[in-house]
Short mmCIF file of C-alpha atoms and ligand atoms in Angstrom, two decimals:
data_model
loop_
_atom_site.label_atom_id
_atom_site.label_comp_id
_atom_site.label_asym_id
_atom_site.label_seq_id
_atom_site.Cartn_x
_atom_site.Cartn_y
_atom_site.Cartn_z
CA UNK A 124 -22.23 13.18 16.11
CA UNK A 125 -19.62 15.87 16.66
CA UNK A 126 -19.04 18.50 13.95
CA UNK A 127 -15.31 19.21 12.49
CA UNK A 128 -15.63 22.66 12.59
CA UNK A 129 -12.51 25.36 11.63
CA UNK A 130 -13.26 29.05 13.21
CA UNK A 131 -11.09 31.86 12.35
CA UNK A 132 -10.03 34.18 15.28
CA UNK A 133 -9.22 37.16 13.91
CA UNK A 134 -7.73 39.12 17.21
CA UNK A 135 -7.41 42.78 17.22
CA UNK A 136 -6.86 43.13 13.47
CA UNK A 137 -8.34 44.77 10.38
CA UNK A 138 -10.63 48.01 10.46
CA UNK A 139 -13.96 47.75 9.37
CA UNK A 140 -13.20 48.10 5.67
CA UNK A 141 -11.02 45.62 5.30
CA UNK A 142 -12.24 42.86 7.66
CA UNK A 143 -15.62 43.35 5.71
CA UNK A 144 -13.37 42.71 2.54
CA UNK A 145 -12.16 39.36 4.06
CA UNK A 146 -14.95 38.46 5.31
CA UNK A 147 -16.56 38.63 1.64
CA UNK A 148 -13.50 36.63 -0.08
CA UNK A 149 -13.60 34.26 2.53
CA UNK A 150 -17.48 33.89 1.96
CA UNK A 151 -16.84 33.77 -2.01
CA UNK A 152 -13.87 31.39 -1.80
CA UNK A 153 -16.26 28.79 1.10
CA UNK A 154 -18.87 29.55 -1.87
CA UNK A 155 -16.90 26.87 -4.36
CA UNK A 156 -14.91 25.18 -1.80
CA UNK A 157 -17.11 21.90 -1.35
CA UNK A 158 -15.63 22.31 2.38
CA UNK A 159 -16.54 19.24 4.54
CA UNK A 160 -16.28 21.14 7.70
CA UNK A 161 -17.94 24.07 9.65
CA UNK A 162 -16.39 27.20 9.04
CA UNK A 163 -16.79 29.97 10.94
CA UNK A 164 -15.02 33.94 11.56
CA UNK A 165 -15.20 35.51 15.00
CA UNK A 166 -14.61 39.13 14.36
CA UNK A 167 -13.89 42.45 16.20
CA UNK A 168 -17.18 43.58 17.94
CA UNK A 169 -17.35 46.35 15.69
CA UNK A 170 -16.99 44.37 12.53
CA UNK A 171 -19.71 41.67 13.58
CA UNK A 172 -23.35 43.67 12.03
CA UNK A 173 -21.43 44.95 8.93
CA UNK A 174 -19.64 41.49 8.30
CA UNK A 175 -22.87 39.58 9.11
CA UNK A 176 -24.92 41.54 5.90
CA UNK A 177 -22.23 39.98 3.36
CA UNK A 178 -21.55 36.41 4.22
CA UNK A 179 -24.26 33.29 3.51
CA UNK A 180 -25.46 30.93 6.05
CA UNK A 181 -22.77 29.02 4.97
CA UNK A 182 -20.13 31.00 6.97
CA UNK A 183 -20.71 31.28 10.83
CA UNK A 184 -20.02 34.09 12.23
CA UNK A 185 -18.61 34.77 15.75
CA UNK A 186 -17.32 37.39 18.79
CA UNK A 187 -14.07 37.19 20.57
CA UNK A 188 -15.33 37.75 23.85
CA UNK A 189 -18.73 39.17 25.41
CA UNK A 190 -19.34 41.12 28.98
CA UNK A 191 -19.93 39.10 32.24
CA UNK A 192 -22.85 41.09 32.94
CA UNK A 193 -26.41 41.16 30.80
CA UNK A 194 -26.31 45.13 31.10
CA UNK A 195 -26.19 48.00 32.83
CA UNK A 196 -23.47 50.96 33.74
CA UNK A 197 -20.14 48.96 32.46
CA UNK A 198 -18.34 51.18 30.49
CA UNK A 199 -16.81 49.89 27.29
CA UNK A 200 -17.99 46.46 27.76
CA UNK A 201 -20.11 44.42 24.63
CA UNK A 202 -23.01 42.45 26.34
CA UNK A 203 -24.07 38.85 24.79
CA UNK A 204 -27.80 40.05 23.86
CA UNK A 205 -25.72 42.64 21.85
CA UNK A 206 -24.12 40.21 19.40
CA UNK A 207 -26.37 37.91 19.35
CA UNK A 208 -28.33 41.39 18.06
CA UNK A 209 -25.69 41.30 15.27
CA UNK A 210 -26.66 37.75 14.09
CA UNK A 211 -23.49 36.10 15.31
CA UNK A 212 -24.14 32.62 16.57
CA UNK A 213 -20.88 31.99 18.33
CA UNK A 214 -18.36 33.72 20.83
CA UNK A 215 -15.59 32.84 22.07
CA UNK A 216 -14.65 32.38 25.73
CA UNK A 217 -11.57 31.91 27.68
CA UNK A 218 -9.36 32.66 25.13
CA UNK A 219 -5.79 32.41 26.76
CA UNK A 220 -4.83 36.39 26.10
CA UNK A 221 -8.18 37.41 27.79
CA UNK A 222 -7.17 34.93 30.92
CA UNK A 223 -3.74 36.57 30.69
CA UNK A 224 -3.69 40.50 29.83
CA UNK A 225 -7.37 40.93 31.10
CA UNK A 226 -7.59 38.64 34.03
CA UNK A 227 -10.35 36.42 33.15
CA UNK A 228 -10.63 33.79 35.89
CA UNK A 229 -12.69 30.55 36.02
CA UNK A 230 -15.21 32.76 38.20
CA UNK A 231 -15.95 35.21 34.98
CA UNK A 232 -15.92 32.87 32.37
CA UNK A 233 -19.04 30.51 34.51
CA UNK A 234 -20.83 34.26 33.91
CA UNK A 235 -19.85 34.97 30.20
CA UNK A 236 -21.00 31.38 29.43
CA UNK A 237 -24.10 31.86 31.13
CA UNK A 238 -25.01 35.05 29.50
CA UNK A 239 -23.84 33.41 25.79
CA UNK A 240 -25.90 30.35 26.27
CA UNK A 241 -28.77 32.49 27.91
CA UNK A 242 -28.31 34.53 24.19
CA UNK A 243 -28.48 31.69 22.67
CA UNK A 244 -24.57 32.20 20.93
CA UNK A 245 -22.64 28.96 21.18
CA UNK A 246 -19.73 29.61 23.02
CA UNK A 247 -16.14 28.45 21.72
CA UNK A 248 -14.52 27.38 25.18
CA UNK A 249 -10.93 28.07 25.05
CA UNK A 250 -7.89 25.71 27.29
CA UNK A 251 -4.85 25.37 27.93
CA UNK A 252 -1.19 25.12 29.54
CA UNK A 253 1.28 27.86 29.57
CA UNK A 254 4.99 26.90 28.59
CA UNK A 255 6.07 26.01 32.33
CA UNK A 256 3.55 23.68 32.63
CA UNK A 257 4.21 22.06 29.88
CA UNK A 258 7.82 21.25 30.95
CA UNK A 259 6.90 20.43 34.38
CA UNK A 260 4.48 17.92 33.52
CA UNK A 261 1.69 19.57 35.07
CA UNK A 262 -0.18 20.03 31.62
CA UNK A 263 -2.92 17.73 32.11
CA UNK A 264 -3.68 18.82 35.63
CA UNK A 265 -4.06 22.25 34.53
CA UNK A 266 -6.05 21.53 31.73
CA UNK A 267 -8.04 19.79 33.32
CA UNK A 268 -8.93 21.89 36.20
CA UNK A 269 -9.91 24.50 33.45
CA UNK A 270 -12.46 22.43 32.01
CA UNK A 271 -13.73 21.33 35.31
CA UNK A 272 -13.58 24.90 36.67
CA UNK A 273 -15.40 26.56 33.44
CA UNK A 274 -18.10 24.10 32.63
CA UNK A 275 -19.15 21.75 34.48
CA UNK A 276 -21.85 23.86 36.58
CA UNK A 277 -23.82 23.50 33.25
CA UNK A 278 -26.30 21.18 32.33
CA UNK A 279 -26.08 18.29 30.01
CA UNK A 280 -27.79 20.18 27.56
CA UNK A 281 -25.93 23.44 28.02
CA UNK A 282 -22.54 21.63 27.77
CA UNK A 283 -23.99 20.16 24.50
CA UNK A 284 -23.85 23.57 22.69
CA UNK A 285 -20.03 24.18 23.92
CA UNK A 286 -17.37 23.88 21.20
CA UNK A 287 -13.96 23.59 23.09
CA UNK A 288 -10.90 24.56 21.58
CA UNK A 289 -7.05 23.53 23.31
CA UNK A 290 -4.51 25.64 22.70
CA UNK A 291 -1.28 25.52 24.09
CA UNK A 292 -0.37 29.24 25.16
CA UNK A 293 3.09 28.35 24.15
CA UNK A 294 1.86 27.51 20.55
CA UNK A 295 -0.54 30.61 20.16
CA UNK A 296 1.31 33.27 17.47
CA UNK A 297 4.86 32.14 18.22
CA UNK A 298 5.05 29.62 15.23
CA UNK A 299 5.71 26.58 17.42
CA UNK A 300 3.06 24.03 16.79
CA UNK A 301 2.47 21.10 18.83
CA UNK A 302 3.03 17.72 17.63
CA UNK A 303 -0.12 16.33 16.34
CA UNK A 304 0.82 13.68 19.30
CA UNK A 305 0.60 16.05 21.63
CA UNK A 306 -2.68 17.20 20.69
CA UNK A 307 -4.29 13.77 20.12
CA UNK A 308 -2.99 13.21 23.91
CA UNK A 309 -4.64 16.06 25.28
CA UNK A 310 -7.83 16.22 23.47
CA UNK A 311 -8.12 12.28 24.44
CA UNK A 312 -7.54 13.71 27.98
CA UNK A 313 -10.17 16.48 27.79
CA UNK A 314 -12.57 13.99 26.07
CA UNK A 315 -12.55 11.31 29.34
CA UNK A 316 -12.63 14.44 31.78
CA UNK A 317 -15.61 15.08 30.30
CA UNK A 318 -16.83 11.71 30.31
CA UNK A 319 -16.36 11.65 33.61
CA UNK A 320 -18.83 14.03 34.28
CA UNK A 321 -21.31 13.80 31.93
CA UNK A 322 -20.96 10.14 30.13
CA UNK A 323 -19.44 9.12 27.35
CA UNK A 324 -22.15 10.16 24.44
CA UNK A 325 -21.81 13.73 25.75
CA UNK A 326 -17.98 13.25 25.20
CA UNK A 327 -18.42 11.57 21.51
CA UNK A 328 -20.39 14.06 20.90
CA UNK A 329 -17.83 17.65 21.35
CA UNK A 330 -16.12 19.23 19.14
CA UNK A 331 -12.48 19.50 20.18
CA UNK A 332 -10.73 22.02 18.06
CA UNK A 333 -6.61 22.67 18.31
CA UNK A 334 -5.48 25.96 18.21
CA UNK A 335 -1.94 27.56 17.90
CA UNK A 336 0.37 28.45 15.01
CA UNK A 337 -1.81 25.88 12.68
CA UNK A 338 -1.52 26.46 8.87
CA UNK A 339 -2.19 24.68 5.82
CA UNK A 340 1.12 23.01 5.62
CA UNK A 341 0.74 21.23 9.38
CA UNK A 342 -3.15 21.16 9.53
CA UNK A 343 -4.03 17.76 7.57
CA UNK A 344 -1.95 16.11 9.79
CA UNK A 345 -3.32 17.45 13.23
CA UNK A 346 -6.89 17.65 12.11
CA UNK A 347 -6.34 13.56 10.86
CA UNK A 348 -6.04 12.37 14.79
CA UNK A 349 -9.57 10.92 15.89
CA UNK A 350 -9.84 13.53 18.81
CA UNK A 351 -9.03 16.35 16.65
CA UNK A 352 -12.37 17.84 15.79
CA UNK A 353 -10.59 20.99 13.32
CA UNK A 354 -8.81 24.37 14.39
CA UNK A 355 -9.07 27.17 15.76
CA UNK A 356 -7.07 29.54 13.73
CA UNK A 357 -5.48 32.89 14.17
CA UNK A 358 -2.85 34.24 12.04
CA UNK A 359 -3.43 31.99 9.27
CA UNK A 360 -7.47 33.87 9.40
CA UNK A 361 -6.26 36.71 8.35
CA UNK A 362 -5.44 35.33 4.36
CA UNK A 363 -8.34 34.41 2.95
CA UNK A 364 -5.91 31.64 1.03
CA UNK A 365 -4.28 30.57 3.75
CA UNK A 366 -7.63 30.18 5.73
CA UNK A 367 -9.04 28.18 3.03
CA UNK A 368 -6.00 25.87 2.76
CA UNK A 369 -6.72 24.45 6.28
CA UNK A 370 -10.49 24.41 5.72
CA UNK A 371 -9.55 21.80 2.98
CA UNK A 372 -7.59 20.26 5.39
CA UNK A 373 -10.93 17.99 5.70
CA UNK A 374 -11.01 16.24 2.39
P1 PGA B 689 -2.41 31.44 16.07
O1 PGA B 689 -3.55 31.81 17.15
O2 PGA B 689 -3.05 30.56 15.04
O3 PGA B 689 -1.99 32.78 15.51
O4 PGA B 689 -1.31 30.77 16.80
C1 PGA B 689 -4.50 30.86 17.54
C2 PGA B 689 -5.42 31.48 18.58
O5 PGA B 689 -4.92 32.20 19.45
O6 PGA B 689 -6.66 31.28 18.56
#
């Protein structure tokens, strides 16, 4: 059965000193928690070997991104062999700023993926529909062309390692959550698209997380609908108490 799972996406914050510090309270605090979810950190490249030597097996630990290529002469760029090197288990992919400020189409992402499954990371598949689209009622079109576009050259078995998270771009970091109806609606959506494809235990079976603006006084409510499979979290990450809040979200 499908995991609740809540994964901390901690951006382009903290130097290594202190995201090593949150890391460890958020690693003490899981420690006592009793938390009836997955919980995992994706961190800064550069954080991801230090942070890995002070957490437990308890707390998964993540990348943001990873290259498009396995290796070679690309300047700058963080291949998947390389954190999985770290002892991170999961990247993310997709992620809407990367689609926006770094032009990451459908094309690249059908790389990264291969290269992060290839790696043997399990990749956190990011979605979802800018404000415009939401208003014009193309939402579910677009959504779904991004899950048809991303994933579904992989196998059965490959797609049964993908986490997928939806987040509204118009929800990420602006404080504007969307109705918990609103995300029950889509992830239902996203759940029969992939049914569609590759049968309904496949579909049973994924993790859908919600992402945007989610904190610990609006997660028990979104995490409660049935296609709500936990969060993907950003500013809230970065306070260890705050993170913790929505981890106990799952009760
Ligand atoms: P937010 O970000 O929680 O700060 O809105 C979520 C995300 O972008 O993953």
């Amino acid at each position: 059965m499908r995991k609740n799972i809540v994964a901390g996406n901690w951006k382009m914050n903290t130097t290594l000193p202190e995201g090593v510090a949150l890391a460890k309270e958020v690693n003490e605090a899981l420690k006592s928690a009793d938390a009836k979810c997955d919980v995992i950190i994706c961190t800064p490249f550069t954080h991801l070997a230090s942070v890995n030597a002070v957490i437990d097996s308890k707390l998964g630990l993540g990348a943001e991104n990873c290259a498009d290529h396995a290796s070679g002469a690309y300047t700058g760029e963080v291949s998947a062999a390389m954190v999985a090197s770290t002892g991170a288990k999961y990247v993310i992919l997709g992620h809407s700023e990367r689609r926006q400020y770094y032009g990451e189409t459908s094309a690249i992402l059908r790389e990264k993926l291969a290269l992060a499954l290839a790696n043997g990371l399990q990749p956190i598949f990011c979605v979802g529909e800018v404000l415009e689209q939401r208003e014009n009622g193309t939402y579910n079109d677009v959504v779904k062309a991004q899950v048809e576009e991303g994933l579904f050259q992989l196998s059965a078995e490959e797609f049964g390692k993908v986490i997928l998270a939806y987040e509204p771009v118009w929800a990420i970091g602006t404080g504007k959550t969307a109705t918990a109806e609103q995300a029950q609606d889509m992830h239902a959506h996203i759940r029969s698209v992939i049914a569609g494809k590759y049968g309904q235990e496949v579909a049973d079976n994924t993790s859908i997380l919600y992402g945007g603006s989610c904190k610990p006084s609006n997660a028990r409510e979104i995490f409660a609908k049935p296609d709500v499979d936990g969060g993907l979290i950003g500013g809230a990450a970065l306070k260890c108490a705050d993170f913790m809040g929505i981890v106990a979200a799952f009760d």
